[in-house]
């Protein structure tokens, strides 16, 4: 058994306990509607608001079948080097622009880049590949709307979508300039690594992951579907420069290592950093936990550097 009392510091434990007070560990046993109510309330409780000078516009991307809501964040004088297409976390069943509103606003403020948060369709109402299809549609929209390079970014489920888009758009004339994946779920081997050592981690367990995958696919076995599990891809060549930042106390952490190794083996640029003593969902702790604050600075720096077309790792 992993000794989390040694790995996790007091600040992070306080964050975990505060989160559990709003979002109990057994929340996946509730109805989907109730889970969304609980998650949305928790996100509101942790919201840090907007940095000074940041504005946001909520609009939508028109597609032949349905509109895709988006929220566009801007500084008074946007940095023109790149724009950021952001995909939120939430297990493919939770969240939206409101749940990650302050995160996107701060990312915009600290990098100067325009950030577009994508409100992709959620399961179970919309099974896989609905979220992936919306992510691709958002990329195509960005490629025709912006002349500046496109940087992909996402946390958890959103990291999965960002990576899947990177794999699918390698031949695109406007292929992404880079991707920053924050504790992403990439479809790694659940029999080893962090899936085994951190199967019962605070904030996210393997049981939670199984639940989310089952809901996303409607129970269908999609083994080998690289739009669902980017690590299932047989070809890791020509992917954009990639920075993966994971939490040590998280069953998904090994996905970052495995993805890094596959990209590097294909002669690409990838850097993986596992943040010691942190847990899944720590973006919400970036103002209260020193380790999370430092990690968010590293995330911001990675976005800023890749957006300039640079590689420093």
PDB file of C-alpha atoms in Angstrom:
ATOM      1  CA  UNK A   1       0.000   0.000   0.000  1.00  0.00           C
ATOM      2  CA  UNK A   2       1.223   3.478  -0.881  1.00  0.00           C
ATOM      3  CA  UNK A   3       1.811   5.631   2.194  1.00  0.00           C
ATOM      4  CA  UNK A   4       0.127   8.884   1.203  1.00  0.00           C
ATOM      5  CA  UNK A   5       0.718  10.356   4.654  1.00  0.00           C
ATOM      6  CA  UNK A   6       4.401  10.514   3.739  1.00  0.00           C
ATOM      7  CA  UNK A   7       4.052  11.525   0.088  1.00  0.00           C
ATOM      8  CA  UNK A   8       1.454  14.270   0.504  1.00  0.00           C
ATOM      9  CA  UNK A   9       2.123  17.409   2.537  1.00  0.00           C
ATOM     10  CA  UNK A  10      -0.251  19.182   4.906  1.00  0.00           C
ATOM     11  CA  UNK A  11      -1.271  21.870   2.400  1.00  0.00           C
ATOM     12  CA  UNK A  12      -2.247  19.268  -0.168  1.00  0.00           C
ATOM     13  CA  UNK A  13      -4.147  17.228   2.425  1.00  0.00           C
ATOM     14  CA  UNK A  14      -6.122  20.351   3.314  1.00  0.00           C
ATOM     15  CA  UNK A  15      -6.976  20.757  -0.378  1.00  0.00           C
ATOM     16  CA  UNK A  16      -8.045  17.100  -0.613  1.00  0.00           C
ATOM     17  CA  UNK A  17     -10.256  17.405   2.464  1.00  0.00           C
ATOM     18  CA  UNK A  18     -11.814  20.620   1.208  1.00  0.00           C
ATOM     19  CA  UNK A  19     -12.497  19.010  -2.173  1.00  0.00           C
ATOM     20  CA  UNK A  20     -14.049  15.934  -0.536  1.00  0.00           C
ATOM     21  CA  UNK A  21     -16.327  18.184   1.516  1.00  0.00           C
ATOM     22  CA  UNK A  22     -17.901  19.365  -1.755  1.00  0.00           C
ATOM     23  CA  UNK A  23     -17.261  16.337  -3.959  1.00  0.00           C
ATOM     24  CA  UNK A  24     -17.310  13.116  -1.891  1.00  0.00           C
ATOM     25  CA  UNK A  25     -15.163  10.186  -3.075  1.00  0.00           C
ATOM     26  CA  UNK A  26     -18.313   8.118  -3.770  1.00  0.00           C
ATOM     27  CA  UNK A  27     -19.808  10.722  -6.122  1.00  0.00           C
ATOM     28  CA  UNK A  28     -19.608   8.322  -9.105  1.00  0.00           C
ATOM     29  CA  UNK A  29     -22.344   6.273  -7.398  1.00  0.00           C
ATOM     30  CA  UNK A  30     -24.822   9.145  -7.820  1.00  0.00           C
ATOM     31  CA  UNK A  31     -26.886   9.934 -10.906  1.00  0.00           C
ATOM     32  CA  UNK A  32     -25.109  11.809 -13.704  1.00  0.00           C
ATOM     33  CA  UNK A  33     -27.253  14.893 -13.126  1.00  0.00           C
ATOM     34  CA  UNK A  34     -26.389  14.866  -9.423  1.00  0.00           C
ATOM     35  CA  UNK A  35     -22.698  14.362 -10.184  1.00  0.00           C
ATOM     36  CA  UNK A  36     -22.780  17.437 -12.410  1.00  0.00           C
ATOM     37  CA  UNK A  37     -24.497  19.505  -9.731  1.00  0.00           C
ATOM     38  CA  UNK A  38     -21.873  18.480  -7.168  1.00  0.00           C
ATOM     39  CA  UNK A  39     -18.953  19.090  -9.555  1.00  0.00           C
ATOM     40  CA  UNK A  40     -20.225  22.475 -10.704  1.00  0.00           C
ATOM     41  CA  UNK A  41     -20.728  23.629  -7.112  1.00  0.00           C
ATOM     42  CA  UNK A  42     -17.234  22.466  -6.174  1.00  0.00           C
ATOM     43  CA  UNK A  43     -15.738  24.378  -9.093  1.00  0.00           C
ATOM     44  CA  UNK A  44     -17.598  27.520  -8.066  1.00  0.00           C
ATOM     45  CA  UNK A  45     -16.256  27.194  -4.528  1.00  0.00           C
ATOM     46  CA  UNK A  46     -12.679  27.041  -5.824  1.00  0.00           C
ATOM     47  CA  UNK A  47     -13.044  29.785  -8.431  1.00  0.00           C
ATOM     48  CA  UNK A  48     -10.392  32.489  -8.155  1.00  0.00           C
ATOM     49  CA  UNK A  49     -12.049  34.920 -10.551  1.00  0.00           C
ATOM     50  CA  UNK A  50     -10.332  36.775 -13.387  1.00  0.00           C
ATOM     51  CA  UNK A  51      -6.994  38.567 -13.291  1.00  0.00           C
ATOM     52  CA  UNK A  52      -7.227  42.268 -13.985  1.00  0.00           C
ATOM     53  CA  UNK A  53      -7.723  43.192 -17.625  1.00  0.00           C
ATOM     54  CA  UNK A  54      -8.960  39.800 -18.841  1.00  0.00           C
ATOM     55  CA  UNK A  55     -12.181  39.738 -20.840  1.00  0.00           C
ATOM     56  CA  UNK A  56     -14.146  36.710 -21.996  1.00  0.00           C
ATOM     57  CA  UNK A  57     -16.624  36.312 -24.821  1.00  0.00           C
ATOM     58  CA  UNK A  58     -18.966  33.320 -24.958  1.00  0.00           C
ATOM     59  CA  UNK A  59     -19.983  32.376 -28.475  1.00  0.00           C
ATOM     60  CA  UNK A  60     -20.257  29.212 -30.591  1.00  0.00           C
ATOM     61  CA  UNK A  61     -18.721  27.416 -33.539  1.00  0.00           C
ATOM     62  CA  UNK A  62     -21.300  26.583 -36.182  1.00  0.00           C
ATOM     63  CA  UNK A  63     -21.148  23.016 -37.513  1.00  0.00           C
ATOM     64  CA  UNK A  64     -23.572  21.285 -39.930  1.00  0.00           C
ATOM     65  CA  UNK A  65     -25.133  19.274 -37.096  1.00  0.00           C
ATOM     66  CA  UNK A  66     -24.892  21.434 -33.945  1.00  0.00           C
ATOM     67  CA  UNK A  67     -23.217  24.513 -32.447  1.00  0.00           C
ATOM     68  CA  UNK A  68     -20.146  24.005 -30.238  1.00  0.00           C
ATOM     69  CA  UNK A  69     -20.084  26.629 -27.478  1.00  0.00           C
ATOM     70  CA  UNK A  70     -16.721  28.275 -26.824  1.00  0.00           C
ATOM     71  CA  UNK A  71     -15.384  30.959 -24.515  1.00  0.00           C
ATOM     72  CA  UNK A  72     -12.647  33.268 -25.797  1.00  0.00           C
ATOM     73  CA  UNK A  73     -10.292  34.929 -23.294  1.00  0.00           C
ATOM     74  CA  UNK A  74      -8.251  37.983 -24.230  1.00  0.00           C
ATOM     75  CA  UNK A  75      -5.831  40.439 -22.698  1.00  0.00           C
ATOM     76  CA  UNK A  76      -6.043  44.140 -23.671  1.00  0.00           C
ATOM     77  CA  UNK A  77      -3.143  43.560 -26.109  1.00  0.00           C
ATOM     78  CA  UNK A  78      -3.009  39.852 -27.033  1.00  0.00           C
ATOM     79  CA  UNK A  79       0.369  38.258 -27.728  1.00  0.00           C
ATOM     80  CA  UNK A  80       0.266  37.370 -31.429  1.00  0.00           C
ATOM     81  CA  UNK A  81       2.754  34.474 -31.376  1.00  0.00           C
ATOM     82  CA  UNK A  82       0.049  31.817 -30.902  1.00  0.00           C
ATOM     83  CA  UNK A  83      -3.444  31.050 -29.663  1.00  0.00           C
ATOM     84  CA  UNK A  84      -4.378  28.315 -27.172  1.00  0.00           C
ATOM     85  CA  UNK A  85      -7.176  25.825 -27.762  1.00  0.00           C
ATOM     86  CA  UNK A  86      -8.116  24.492 -24.311  1.00  0.00           C
ATOM     87  CA  UNK A  87     -10.060  21.311 -23.521  1.00  0.00           C
ATOM     88  CA  UNK A  88     -11.356  20.999 -19.947  1.00  0.00           C
ATOM     89  CA  UNK A  89     -11.275  17.956 -17.707  1.00  0.00           C
ATOM     90  CA  UNK A  90     -14.201  16.186 -16.063  1.00  0.00           C
ATOM     91  CA  UNK A  91     -14.117  12.521 -17.075  1.00  0.00           C
ATOM     92  CA  UNK A  92     -16.003  13.264 -20.326  1.00  0.00           C
ATOM     93  CA  UNK A  93     -19.232  13.584 -18.325  1.00  0.00           C
ATOM     94  CA  UNK A  94     -18.614  16.726 -16.232  1.00  0.00           C
ATOM     95  CA  UNK A  95     -17.523  20.306 -16.656  1.00  0.00           C
ATOM     96  CA  UNK A  96     -17.575  23.015 -19.268  1.00  0.00           C
ATOM     97  CA  UNK A  97     -16.384  26.587 -19.717  1.00  0.00           C
ATOM     98  CA  UNK A  98     -17.580  27.554 -16.227  1.00  0.00           C
ATOM     99  CA  UNK A  99     -15.714  24.747 -14.454  1.00  0.00           C
ATOM    100  CA  UNK A 100     -12.351  25.882 -15.856  1.00  0.00           C
ATOM    101  CA  UNK A 101     -13.190  29.556 -16.309  1.00  0.00           C
ATOM    102  CA  UNK A 102     -10.613  30.988 -13.911  1.00  0.00           C
ATOM    103  CA  UNK A 103      -7.899  28.558 -15.067  1.00  0.00           C
ATOM    104  CA  UNK A 104      -8.297  29.699 -18.680  1.00  0.00           C
ATOM    105  CA  UNK A 105      -8.440  33.344 -17.636  1.00  0.00           C
ATOM    106  CA  UNK A 106      -5.173  33.012 -15.703  1.00  0.00           C
ATOM    107  CA  UNK A 107      -3.524  31.098 -18.537  1.00  0.00           C
ATOM    108  CA  UNK A 108      -4.482  33.949 -20.851  1.00  0.00           C
ATOM    109  CA  UNK A 109      -3.256  36.616 -18.440  1.00  0.00           C
ATOM    110  CA  UNK A 110       0.094  34.992 -17.715  1.00  0.00           C
ATOM    111  CA  UNK A 111       0.998  34.034 -21.290  1.00  0.00           C
ATOM    112  CA  UNK A 112      -0.703  36.900 -23.117  1.00  0.00           C
ATOM    113  CA  UNK A 113      -2.117  34.386 -25.611  1.00  0.00           C
ATOM    114  CA  UNK A 114      -5.746  34.329 -26.611  1.00  0.00           C
ATOM    115  CA  UNK A 115      -7.303  31.212 -25.048  1.00  0.00           C
ATOM    116  CA  UNK A 116     -10.355  29.457 -26.490  1.00  0.00           C
ATOM    117  CA  UNK A 117     -12.113  27.031 -24.137  1.00  0.00           C
ATOM    118  CA  UNK A 118     -14.146  24.376 -25.972  1.00  0.00           C
ATOM    119  CA  UNK A 119     -17.475  23.148 -24.571  1.00  0.00           C
ATOM    120  CA  UNK A 120     -17.426  19.727 -26.228  1.00  0.00           C
ATOM    121  CA  UNK A 121     -20.380  17.348 -25.935  1.00  0.00           C
ATOM    122  CA  UNK A 122     -20.502  15.108 -22.864  1.00  0.00           C
ATOM    123  CA  UNK A 123     -21.448  11.478 -22.243  1.00  0.00           C
ATOM    124  CA  UNK A 124     -23.730   9.667 -21.654  1.00  0.00           C
ATOM    125  CA  UNK A 125     -25.976  11.842 -23.814  1.00  0.00           C
ATOM    126  CA  UNK A 126     -23.261  11.902 -26.473  1.00  0.00           C
ATOM    127  CA  UNK A 127     -21.083   8.808 -26.596  1.00  0.00           C
ATOM    128  CA  UNK A 128     -17.573   8.559 -28.040  1.00  0.00           C
ATOM    129  CA  UNK A 129     -16.511   9.867 -30.532  1.00  0.00           C
ATOM    130  CA  UNK A 130     -18.732  12.935 -29.961  1.00  0.00           C
ATOM    131  CA  UNK A 131     -16.230  14.776 -27.730  1.00  0.00           C
ATOM    132  CA  UNK A 132     -13.369  13.951 -30.113  1.00  0.00           C
ATOM    133  CA  UNK A 133     -15.415  15.077 -33.118  1.00  0.00           C
ATOM    134  CA  UNK A 134     -16.116  18.407 -31.410  1.00  0.00           C
ATOM    135  CA  UNK A 135     -12.428  18.800 -30.551  1.00  0.00           C
ATOM    136  CA  UNK A 136     -11.493  18.247 -34.211  1.00  0.00           C
ATOM    137  CA  UNK A 137     -14.191  20.686 -35.327  1.00  0.00           C
ATOM    138  CA  UNK A 138     -12.807  23.272 -32.898  1.00  0.00           C
ATOM    139  CA  UNK A 139      -9.317  22.781 -34.312  1.00  0.00           C
ATOM    140  CA  UNK A 140     -10.583  23.190 -37.883  1.00  0.00           C
ATOM    141  CA  UNK A 141     -12.420  26.346 -36.839  1.00  0.00           C
ATOM    142  CA  UNK A 142      -9.288  27.746 -35.187  1.00  0.00           C
ATOM    143  CA  UNK A 143      -7.219  26.906 -38.270  1.00  0.00           C
ATOM    144  CA  UNK A 144      -9.537  28.937 -40.486  1.00  0.00           C
ATOM    145  CA  UNK A 145     -10.213  31.745 -37.978  1.00  0.00           C
ATOM    146  CA  UNK A 146      -6.676  32.475 -36.750  1.00  0.00           C
ATOM    147  CA  UNK A 147      -3.564  33.125 -38.799  1.00  0.00           C
ATOM    148  CA  UNK A 148      -1.367  32.602 -35.736  1.00  0.00           C
ATOM    149  CA  UNK A 149      -0.171  29.099 -34.719  1.00  0.00           C
ATOM    150  CA  UNK A 150      -2.441  26.859 -32.639  1.00  0.00           C
ATOM    151  CA  UNK A 151      -1.247  25.387 -29.338  1.00  0.00           C
ATOM    152  CA  UNK A 152      -3.299  22.596 -27.777  1.00  0.00           C
ATOM    153  CA  UNK A 153      -3.754  22.351 -24.025  1.00  0.00           C
ATOM    154  CA  UNK A 154      -5.983  20.319 -21.738  1.00  0.00           C
ATOM    155  CA  UNK A 155      -6.241  18.693 -18.330  1.00  0.00           C
ATOM    156  CA  UNK A 156      -7.321  15.125 -17.578  1.00  0.00           C
ATOM    157  CA  UNK A 157     -10.040  14.224 -20.105  1.00  0.00           C
ATOM    158  CA  UNK A 158      -9.114  17.406 -21.940  1.00  0.00           C
ATOM    159  CA  UNK A 159      -5.511  16.243 -22.160  1.00  0.00           C
ATOM    160  CA  UNK A 160      -6.789  13.092 -23.820  1.00  0.00           C
ATOM    161  CA  UNK A 161      -8.676  15.176 -26.394  1.00  0.00           C
ATOM    162  CA  UNK A 162      -5.719  17.462 -27.064  1.00  0.00           C
ATOM    163  CA  UNK A 163      -3.455  14.472 -27.713  1.00  0.00           C
ATOM    164  CA  UNK A 164      -6.050  12.789 -29.919  1.00  0.00           C
ATOM    165  CA  UNK A 165      -6.330  15.970 -31.990  1.00  0.00           C
ATOM    166  CA  UNK A 166      -2.538  16.137 -32.319  1.00  0.00           C
ATOM    167  CA  UNK A 167      -2.446  12.589 -33.669  1.00  0.00           C
ATOM    168  CA  UNK A 168      -5.303  13.238 -36.091  1.00  0.00           C
ATOM    169  CA  UNK A 169      -3.961  16.521 -37.495  1.00  0.00           C
ATOM    170  CA  UNK A 170      -0.338  15.621 -38.251  1.00  0.00           C
ATOM    171  CA  UNK A 171      -0.976  16.012 -41.975  1.00  0.00           C
ATOM    172  CA  UNK A 172      -2.908  19.266 -41.614  1.00  0.00           C
ATOM    173  CA  UNK A 173      -1.459  22.383 -43.207  1.00  0.00           C
ATOM    174  CA  UNK A 174      -1.964  24.122 -39.853  1.00  0.00           C
ATOM    175  CA  UNK A 175      -0.828  21.261 -37.597  1.00  0.00           C
ATOM    176  CA  UNK A 176      -0.501  22.330 -33.932  1.00  0.00           C
ATOM    177  CA  UNK A 177       2.687  24.119 -32.916  1.00  0.00           C
ATOM    178  CA  UNK A 178       2.749  22.189 -29.631  1.00  0.00           C
ATOM    179  CA  UNK A 179       0.696  20.571 -26.900  1.00  0.00           C
ATOM    180  CA  UNK A 180       0.705  20.851 -23.113  1.00  0.00           C
ATOM    181  CA  UNK A 181      -1.025  17.910 -21.433  1.00  0.00           C
ATOM    182  CA  UNK A 182      -1.893  18.231 -17.739  1.00  0.00           C
ATOM    183  CA  UNK A 183      -2.405  14.903 -15.895  1.00  0.00           C
ATOM    184  CA  UNK A 184      -3.931  13.414 -19.072  1.00  0.00           C
ATOM    185  CA  UNK A 185      -5.589  10.021 -19.452  1.00  0.00           C
ATOM    186  CA  UNK A 186      -4.037   8.571 -22.592  1.00  0.00           C
ATOM    187  CA  UNK A 187      -5.130   4.930 -22.432  1.00  0.00           C
ATOM    188  CA  UNK A 188      -2.075   3.358 -20.809  1.00  0.00           C
ATOM    189  CA  UNK A 189      -1.596  -0.181 -19.503  1.00  0.00           C
ATOM    190  CA  UNK A 190      -3.774  -0.474 -16.397  1.00  0.00           C
ATOM    191  CA  UNK A 191      -1.889  -3.510 -15.094  1.00  0.00           C
ATOM    192  CA  UNK A 192       1.302  -1.687 -14.185  1.00  0.00           C
ATOM    193  CA  UNK A 193       3.008   1.546 -13.193  1.00  0.00           C
ATOM    194  CA  UNK A 194       0.937   4.198 -11.448  1.00  0.00           C
ATOM    195  CA  UNK A 195      -2.275   2.320 -12.273  1.00  0.00           C
ATOM    196  CA  UNK A 196      -1.082  -0.319  -9.802  1.00  0.00           C
ATOM    197  CA  UNK A 197       0.812   1.761  -7.241  1.00  0.00           C
ATOM    198  CA  UNK A 198      -1.780   4.548  -7.110  1.00  0.00           C
ATOM    199  CA  UNK A 199      -4.967   2.603  -7.843  1.00  0.00           C
ATOM    200  CA  UNK A 200      -6.549   4.012  -4.671  1.00  0.00           C
ATOM    201  CA  UNK A 201      -5.072   7.513  -4.785  1.00  0.00           C
ATOM    202  CA  UNK A 202      -6.921  10.418  -3.175  1.00  0.00           C
ATOM    203  CA  UNK A 203      -9.000  12.401  -5.711  1.00  0.00           C
ATOM    204  CA  UNK A 204      -8.945   9.714  -8.451  1.00  0.00           C
ATOM    205  CA  UNK A 205      -8.989   5.916  -8.363  1.00  0.00           C
ATOM    206  CA  UNK A 206      -8.853   3.202 -11.009  1.00  0.00           C
ATOM    207  CA  UNK A 207     -12.499   2.497 -10.180  1.00  0.00           C
ATOM    208  CA  UNK A 208     -13.302   6.092 -11.132  1.00  0.00           C
ATOM    209  CA  UNK A 209     -11.386   5.683 -14.402  1.00  0.00           C
ATOM    210  CA  UNK A 210     -13.254   2.500 -15.273  1.00  0.00           C
ATOM    211  CA  UNK A 211     -16.546   4.262 -14.609  1.00  0.00           C
ATOM    212  CA  UNK A 212     -15.694   7.222 -16.839  1.00  0.00           C
ATOM    213  CA  UNK A 213     -14.464   5.019 -19.685  1.00  0.00           C
ATOM    214  CA  UNK A 214     -17.588   2.854 -19.519  1.00  0.00           C
ATOM    215  CA  UNK A 215     -19.862   5.905 -19.601  1.00  0.00           C
ATOM    216  CA  UNK A 216     -17.930   7.506 -22.469  1.00  0.00           C
ATOM    217  CA  UNK A 217     -18.122   4.393 -24.668  1.00  0.00           C
ATOM    218  CA  UNK A 218     -21.561   3.199 -23.643  1.00  0.00           C
ATOM    219  CA  UNK A 219     -19.913  -0.014 -22.447  1.00  0.00           C
ATOM    220  CA  UNK A 220     -18.543  -0.859 -25.889  1.00  0.00           C
ATOM    221  CA  UNK A 221     -15.040  -2.322 -26.099  1.00  0.00           C
ATOM    222  CA  UNK A 222     -13.019   0.252 -28.058  1.00  0.00           C
ATOM    223  CA  UNK A 223      -9.603  -1.330 -27.551  1.00  0.00           C
ATOM    224  CA  UNK A 224      -7.168   0.014 -30.119  1.00  0.00           C
ATOM    225  CA  UNK A 225      -9.216   3.133 -30.915  1.00  0.00           C
ATOM    226  CA  UNK A 226      -6.558   5.835 -30.971  1.00  0.00           C
ATOM    227  CA  UNK A 227      -9.191   8.602 -30.913  1.00  0.00           C
ATOM    228  CA  UNK A 228     -10.148   7.198 -27.486  1.00  0.00           C
ATOM    229  CA  UNK A 229      -6.654   6.137 -26.350  1.00  0.00           C
ATOM    230  CA  UNK A 230      -3.805   8.025 -28.039  1.00  0.00           C
ATOM    231  CA  UNK A 231      -1.286   5.538 -26.626  1.00  0.00           C
ATOM    232  CA  UNK A 232      -2.915   2.903 -28.862  1.00  0.00           C
ATOM    233  CA  UNK A 233      -1.436   4.631 -31.919  1.00  0.00           C
ATOM    234  CA  UNK A 234       1.268   2.615 -33.672  1.00  0.00           C
ATOM    235  CA  UNK A 235       2.887   5.757 -35.101  1.00  0.00           C
ATOM    236  CA  UNK A 236       4.283   8.525 -32.896  1.00  0.00           C
ATOM    237  CA  UNK A 237       6.247  10.306 -35.625  1.00  0.00           C
ATOM    238  CA  UNK A 238       5.663  13.940 -36.571  1.00  0.00           C
ATOM    239  CA  UNK A 239       3.745  14.863 -33.442  1.00  0.00           C
ATOM    240  CA  UNK A 240       4.023  18.456 -32.178  1.00  0.00           C
ATOM    241  CA  UNK A 241       6.513  19.249 -29.396  1.00  0.00           C
ATOM    242  CA  UNK A 242       4.863  17.976 -26.219  1.00  0.00           C
ATOM    243  CA  UNK A 243       5.106  18.797 -22.526  1.00  0.00           C
ATOM    244  CA  UNK A 244       3.330  16.427 -20.137  1.00  0.00           C
ATOM    245  CA  UNK A 245       2.914  17.370 -16.471  1.00  0.00           C
ATOM    246  CA  UNK A 246       1.419  14.767 -14.153  1.00  0.00           C
ATOM    247  CA  UNK A 247       0.776  14.273 -10.444  1.00  0.00           C
ATOM    248  CA  UNK A 248       2.752  11.618  -8.586  1.00  0.00           C
ATOM    249  CA  UNK A 249      -0.247  10.446  -6.535  1.00  0.00           C
ATOM    250  CA  UNK A 250      -2.477   9.739  -9.526  1.00  0.00           C
ATOM    251  CA  UNK A 251      -3.149   6.466 -11.368  1.00  0.00           C
ATOM    252  CA  UNK A 252      -2.755   8.337 -14.667  1.00  0.00           C
ATOM    253  CA  UNK A 253       0.816   9.509 -14.071  1.00  0.00           C
ATOM    254  CA  UNK A 254       2.444   6.643 -15.984  1.00  0.00           C
ATOM    255  CA  UNK A 255       0.565   7.698 -19.112  1.00  0.00           C
ATOM    256  CA  UNK A 256       2.742  10.812 -19.218  1.00  0.00           C
ATOM    257  CA  UNK A 257       5.914   8.754 -19.012  1.00  0.00           C
ATOM    258  CA  UNK A 258       4.740   6.233 -21.623  1.00  0.00           C
ATOM    259  CA  UNK A 259       3.679   8.952 -24.050  1.00  0.00           C
ATOM    260  CA  UNK A 260       6.979  10.806 -23.606  1.00  0.00           C
ATOM    261  CA  UNK A 261       8.899   7.627 -24.307  1.00  0.00           C
ATOM    262  CA  UNK A 262       6.916   6.875 -27.478  1.00  0.00           C
ATOM    263  CA  UNK A 263       7.396  10.386 -28.897  1.00  0.00           C
ATOM    264  CA  UNK A 264      11.120  10.437 -28.117  1.00  0.00           C
ATOM    265  CA  UNK A 265      11.569   6.966 -29.642  1.00  0.00           C
ATOM    266  CA  UNK A 266      10.033   8.376 -32.831  1.00  0.00           C
ATOM    267  CA  UNK A 267      12.643  11.179 -32.816  1.00  0.00           C
ATOM    268  CA  UNK A 268      10.170  13.785 -31.608  1.00  0.00           C
ATOM    269  CA  UNK A 269      10.353  16.357 -28.808  1.00  0.00           C
ATOM    270  CA  UNK A 270       8.600  15.412 -25.570  1.00  0.00           C
ATOM    271  CA  UNK A 271       9.220  16.229 -21.920  1.00  0.00           C
ATOM    272  CA  UNK A 272       7.477  14.582 -18.969  1.00  0.00           C
ATOM    273  CA  UNK A 273       7.468  15.975 -15.444  1.00  0.00           C
ATOM    274  CA  UNK A 274       5.874  14.141 -12.528  1.00  0.00           C
ATOM    275  CA  UNK A 275       5.040  16.583  -9.745  1.00  0.00           C
ATOM    276  CA  UNK A 276       5.999  15.054  -6.355  1.00  0.00           C
ATOM    277  CA  UNK A 277       3.243  14.688  -3.788  1.00  0.00           C
ATOM    278  CA  UNK A 278       0.477  16.178  -5.929  1.00  0.00           C
ATOM    279  CA  UNK A 279      -2.886  14.626  -6.764  1.00  0.00           C
ATOM    280  CA  UNK A 280      -5.238  14.628  -9.712  1.00  0.00           C
ATOM    281  CA  UNK A 281      -7.172  17.874 -10.042  1.00  0.00           C
ATOM    282  CA  UNK A 282      -4.507  20.030  -8.394  1.00  0.00           C
ATOM    283  CA  UNK A 283      -5.107  22.926 -10.792  1.00  0.00           C
ATOM    284  CA  UNK A 284      -7.785  24.004  -8.332  1.00  0.00           C
ATOM    285  CA  UNK A 285      -5.118  24.128  -5.611  1.00  0.00           C
ATOM    286  CA  UNK A 286      -2.806  26.518  -7.455  1.00  0.00           C
ATOM    287  CA  UNK A 287      -3.575  29.405  -5.060  1.00  0.00           C
ATOM    288  CA  UNK A 288      -3.500  27.459  -1.787  1.00  0.00           C
ATOM    289  CA  UNK A 289      -0.857  24.753  -2.171  1.00  0.00           C
ATOM    290  CA  UNK A 290       2.790  25.673  -2.755  1.00  0.00           C
ATOM    291  CA  UNK A 291       3.517  22.621  -4.889  1.00  0.00           C
ATOM    292  CA  UNK A 292       0.480  23.281  -7.065  1.00  0.00           C
ATOM    293  CA  UNK A 293       1.370  26.960  -7.397  1.00  0.00           C
ATOM    294  CA  UNK A 294       4.854  26.049  -8.613  1.00  0.00           C
ATOM    295  CA  UNK A 295       3.468  23.458 -11.012  1.00  0.00           C
ATOM    296  CA  UNK A 296       0.999  25.915 -12.511  1.00  0.00           C
ATOM    297  CA  UNK A 297       3.909  28.277 -13.164  1.00  0.00           C
ATOM    298  CA  UNK A 298       5.656  25.441 -15.003  1.00  0.00           C
ATOM    299  CA  UNK A 299       2.488  24.818 -17.019  1.00  0.00           C
ATOM    300  CA  UNK A 300       2.228  28.517 -17.916  1.00  0.00           C
ATOM    301  CA  UNK A 301       5.894  28.587 -18.888  1.00  0.00           C
ATOM    302  CA  UNK A 302       5.476  25.493 -21.084  1.00  0.00           C
ATOM    303  CA  UNK A 303       2.523  27.076 -22.896  1.00  0.00           C
ATOM    304  CA  UNK A 304       4.442  30.328 -23.362  1.00  0.00           C
ATOM    305  CA  UNK A 305       7.591  28.626 -24.682  1.00  0.00           C
ATOM    306  CA  UNK A 306       5.851  26.206 -27.063  1.00  0.00           C
ATOM    307  CA  UNK A 307       3.651  29.032 -28.308  1.00  0.00           C
ATOM    308  CA  UNK A 308       6.792  30.871 -29.402  1.00  0.00           C
ATOM    309  CA  UNK A 309       7.911  27.808 -31.324  1.00  0.00           C
ATOM    310  CA  UNK A 310      10.794  27.168 -28.934  1.00  0.00           C
ATOM    311  CA  UNK A 311      12.059  24.023 -27.203  1.00  0.00           C
ATOM    312  CA  UNK A 312      14.134  24.344 -24.015  1.00  0.00           C
ATOM    313  CA  UNK A 313      13.848  20.910 -22.402  1.00  0.00           C
TER     314      UNK A 313
END
